[in-house]
Short mmCIF file of C-alpha atoms in Angstrom, two decimals:
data_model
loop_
_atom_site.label_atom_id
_atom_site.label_comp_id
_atom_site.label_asym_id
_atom_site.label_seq_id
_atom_site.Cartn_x
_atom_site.Cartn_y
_atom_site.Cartn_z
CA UNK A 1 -31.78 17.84 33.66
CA UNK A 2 -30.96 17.39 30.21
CA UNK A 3 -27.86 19.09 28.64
CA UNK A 4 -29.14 22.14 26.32
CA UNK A 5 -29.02 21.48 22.74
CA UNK A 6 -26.89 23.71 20.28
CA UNK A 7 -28.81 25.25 17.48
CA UNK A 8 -27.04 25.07 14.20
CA UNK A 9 -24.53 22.16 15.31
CA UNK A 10 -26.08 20.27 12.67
CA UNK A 11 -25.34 22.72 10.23
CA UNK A 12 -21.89 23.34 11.23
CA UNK A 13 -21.43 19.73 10.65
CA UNK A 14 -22.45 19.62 7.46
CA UNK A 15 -20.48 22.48 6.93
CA UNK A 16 -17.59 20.99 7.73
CA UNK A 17 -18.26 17.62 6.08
CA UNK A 18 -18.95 19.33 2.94
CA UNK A 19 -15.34 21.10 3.56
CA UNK A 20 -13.28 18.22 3.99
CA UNK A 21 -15.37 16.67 0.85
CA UNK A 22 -14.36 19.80 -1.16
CA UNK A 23 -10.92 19.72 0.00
CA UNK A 24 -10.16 15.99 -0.43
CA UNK A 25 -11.39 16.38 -4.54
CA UNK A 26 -9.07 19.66 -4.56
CA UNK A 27 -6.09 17.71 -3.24
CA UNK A 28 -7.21 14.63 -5.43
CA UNK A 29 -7.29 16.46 -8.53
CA UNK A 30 -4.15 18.39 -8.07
CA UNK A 31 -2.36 15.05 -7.33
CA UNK A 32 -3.61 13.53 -10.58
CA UNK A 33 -2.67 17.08 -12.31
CA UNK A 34 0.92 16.12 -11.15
CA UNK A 35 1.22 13.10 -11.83
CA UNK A 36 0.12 13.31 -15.63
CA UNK A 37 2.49 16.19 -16.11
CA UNK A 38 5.63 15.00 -14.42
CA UNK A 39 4.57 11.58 -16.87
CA UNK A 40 4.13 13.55 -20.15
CA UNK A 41 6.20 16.49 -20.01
CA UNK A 42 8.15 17.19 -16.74
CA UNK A 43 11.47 15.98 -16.34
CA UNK A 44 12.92 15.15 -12.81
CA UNK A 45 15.31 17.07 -11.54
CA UNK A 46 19.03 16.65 -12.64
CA UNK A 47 20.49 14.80 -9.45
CA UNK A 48 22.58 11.81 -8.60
CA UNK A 49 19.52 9.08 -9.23
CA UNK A 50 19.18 10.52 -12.82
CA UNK A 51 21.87 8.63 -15.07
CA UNK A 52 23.65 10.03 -17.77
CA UNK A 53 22.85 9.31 -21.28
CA UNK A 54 22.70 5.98 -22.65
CA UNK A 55 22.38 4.52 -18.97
CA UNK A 56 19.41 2.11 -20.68
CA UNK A 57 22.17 -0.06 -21.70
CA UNK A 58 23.95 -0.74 -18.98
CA UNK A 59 23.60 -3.17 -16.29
CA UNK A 60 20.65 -3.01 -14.12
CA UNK A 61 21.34 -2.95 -10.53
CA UNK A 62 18.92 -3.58 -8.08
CA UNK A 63 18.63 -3.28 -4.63
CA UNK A 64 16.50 -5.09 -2.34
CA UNK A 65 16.33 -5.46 1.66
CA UNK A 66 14.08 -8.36 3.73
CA UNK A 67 12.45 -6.47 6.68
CA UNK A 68 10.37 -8.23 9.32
CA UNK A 69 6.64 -7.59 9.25
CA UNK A 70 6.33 -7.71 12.74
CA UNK A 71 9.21 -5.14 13.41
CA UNK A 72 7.33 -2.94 10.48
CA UNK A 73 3.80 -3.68 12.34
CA UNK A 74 6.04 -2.41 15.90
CA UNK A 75 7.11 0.83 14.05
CA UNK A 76 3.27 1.06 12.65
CA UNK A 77 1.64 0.98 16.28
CA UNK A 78 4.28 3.15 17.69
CA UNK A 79 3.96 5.73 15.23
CA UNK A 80 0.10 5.14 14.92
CA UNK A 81 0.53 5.04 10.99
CA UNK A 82 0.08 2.41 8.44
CA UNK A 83 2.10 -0.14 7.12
CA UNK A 84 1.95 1.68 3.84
CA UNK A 85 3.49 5.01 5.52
CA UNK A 86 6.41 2.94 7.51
CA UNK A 87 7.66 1.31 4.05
CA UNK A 88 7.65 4.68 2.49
CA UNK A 89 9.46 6.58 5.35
CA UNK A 90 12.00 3.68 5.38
CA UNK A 91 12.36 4.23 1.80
CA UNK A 92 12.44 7.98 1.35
CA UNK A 93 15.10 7.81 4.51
CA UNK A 94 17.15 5.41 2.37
CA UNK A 95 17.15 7.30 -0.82
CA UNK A 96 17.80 11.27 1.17
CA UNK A 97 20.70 9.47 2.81
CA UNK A 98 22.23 8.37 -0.78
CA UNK A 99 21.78 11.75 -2.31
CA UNK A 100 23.33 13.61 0.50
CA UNK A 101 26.30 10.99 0.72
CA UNK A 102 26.91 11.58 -3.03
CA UNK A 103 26.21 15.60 -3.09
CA UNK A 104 28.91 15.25 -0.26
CA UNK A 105 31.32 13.00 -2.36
CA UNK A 106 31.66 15.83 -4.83
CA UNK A 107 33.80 19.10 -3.53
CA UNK A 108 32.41 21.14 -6.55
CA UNK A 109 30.14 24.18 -5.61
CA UNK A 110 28.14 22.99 -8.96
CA UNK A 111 26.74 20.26 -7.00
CA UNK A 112 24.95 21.85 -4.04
CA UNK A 113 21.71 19.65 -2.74
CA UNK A 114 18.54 20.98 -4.77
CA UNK A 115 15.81 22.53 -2.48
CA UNK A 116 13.05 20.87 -4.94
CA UNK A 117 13.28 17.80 -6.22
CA UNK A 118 11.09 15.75 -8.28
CA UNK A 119 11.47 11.84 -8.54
CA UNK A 120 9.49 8.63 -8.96
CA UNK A 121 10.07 5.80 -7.42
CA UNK A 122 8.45 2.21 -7.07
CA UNK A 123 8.09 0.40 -4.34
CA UNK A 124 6.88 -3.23 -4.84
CA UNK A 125 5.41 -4.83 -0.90
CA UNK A 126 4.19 -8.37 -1.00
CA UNK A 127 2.64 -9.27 2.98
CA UNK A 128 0.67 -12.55 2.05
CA UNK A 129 2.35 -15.44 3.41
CA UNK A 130 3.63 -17.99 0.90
CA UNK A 131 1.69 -20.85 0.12
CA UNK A 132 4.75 -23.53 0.25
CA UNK A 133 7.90 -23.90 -1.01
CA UNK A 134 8.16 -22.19 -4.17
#
């Protein structure tokens, strides 16, 4: 016989749907709240990444590291993530490790690590293969 059918499991569907619809706009427009303000008006938070005044004249230094796609793609499937969310964690790992080696450098209790922290950074991924020699 037949398995019996569910009244209202449509419904609670759509219910649902309709939730994660509401909630994604929600979480969409709060991000792009954010965003504009920390752009326009806030300021990130004093910590070792934020250089003292008249830093825009000194030398640039840049930092930049080679990592193997395919090691990146073995992270991905073991964490069942995206290549996007690897490069980020790698990243965020990197810069948590520099602020908490240079809150440690300091033996002041001025500079205790911050429990909220706001900070942009960039992160520039290229994953097309190169068409030659260049």
């Amino acid at each position: 016989p037949p398995p019996p059918r569910r009244s209202g499991g449509a419904a609670l569907a759509l219910a649902a749907w309709a939730w994660s619809l509401v909630a994604l706009a929600w979480n969409t427009l709060v991000d792009v709240a954010l965003f504009v303000a920390t752009s326009w008006f806030l300021r990130d938070a004093p910590t070792p990444f934020l250089g003292s005044p008249g830093v825009e004249f000194r030398r640039k230094r840049f930092l930049n590291c080679t990592l193997s796609l395919d090691d990146v793609k073995l992270v991905k499937n073991a964490m069942k993530c995206t290549v996007n969310d690897v490069l980020v964690g790698v990243t965020s790992a990197a810069l948590s490790r520099y602020y908490f080696r240079k809150i440690g450098d300091t033996s002041s209790d001025k500079r205790k690590p911050q429990k909220n922290i706001r900070m942009r950074s960039a992160l520039l991924v290229n994953i097309r293969k190169t068409p030659g020699l260049h």
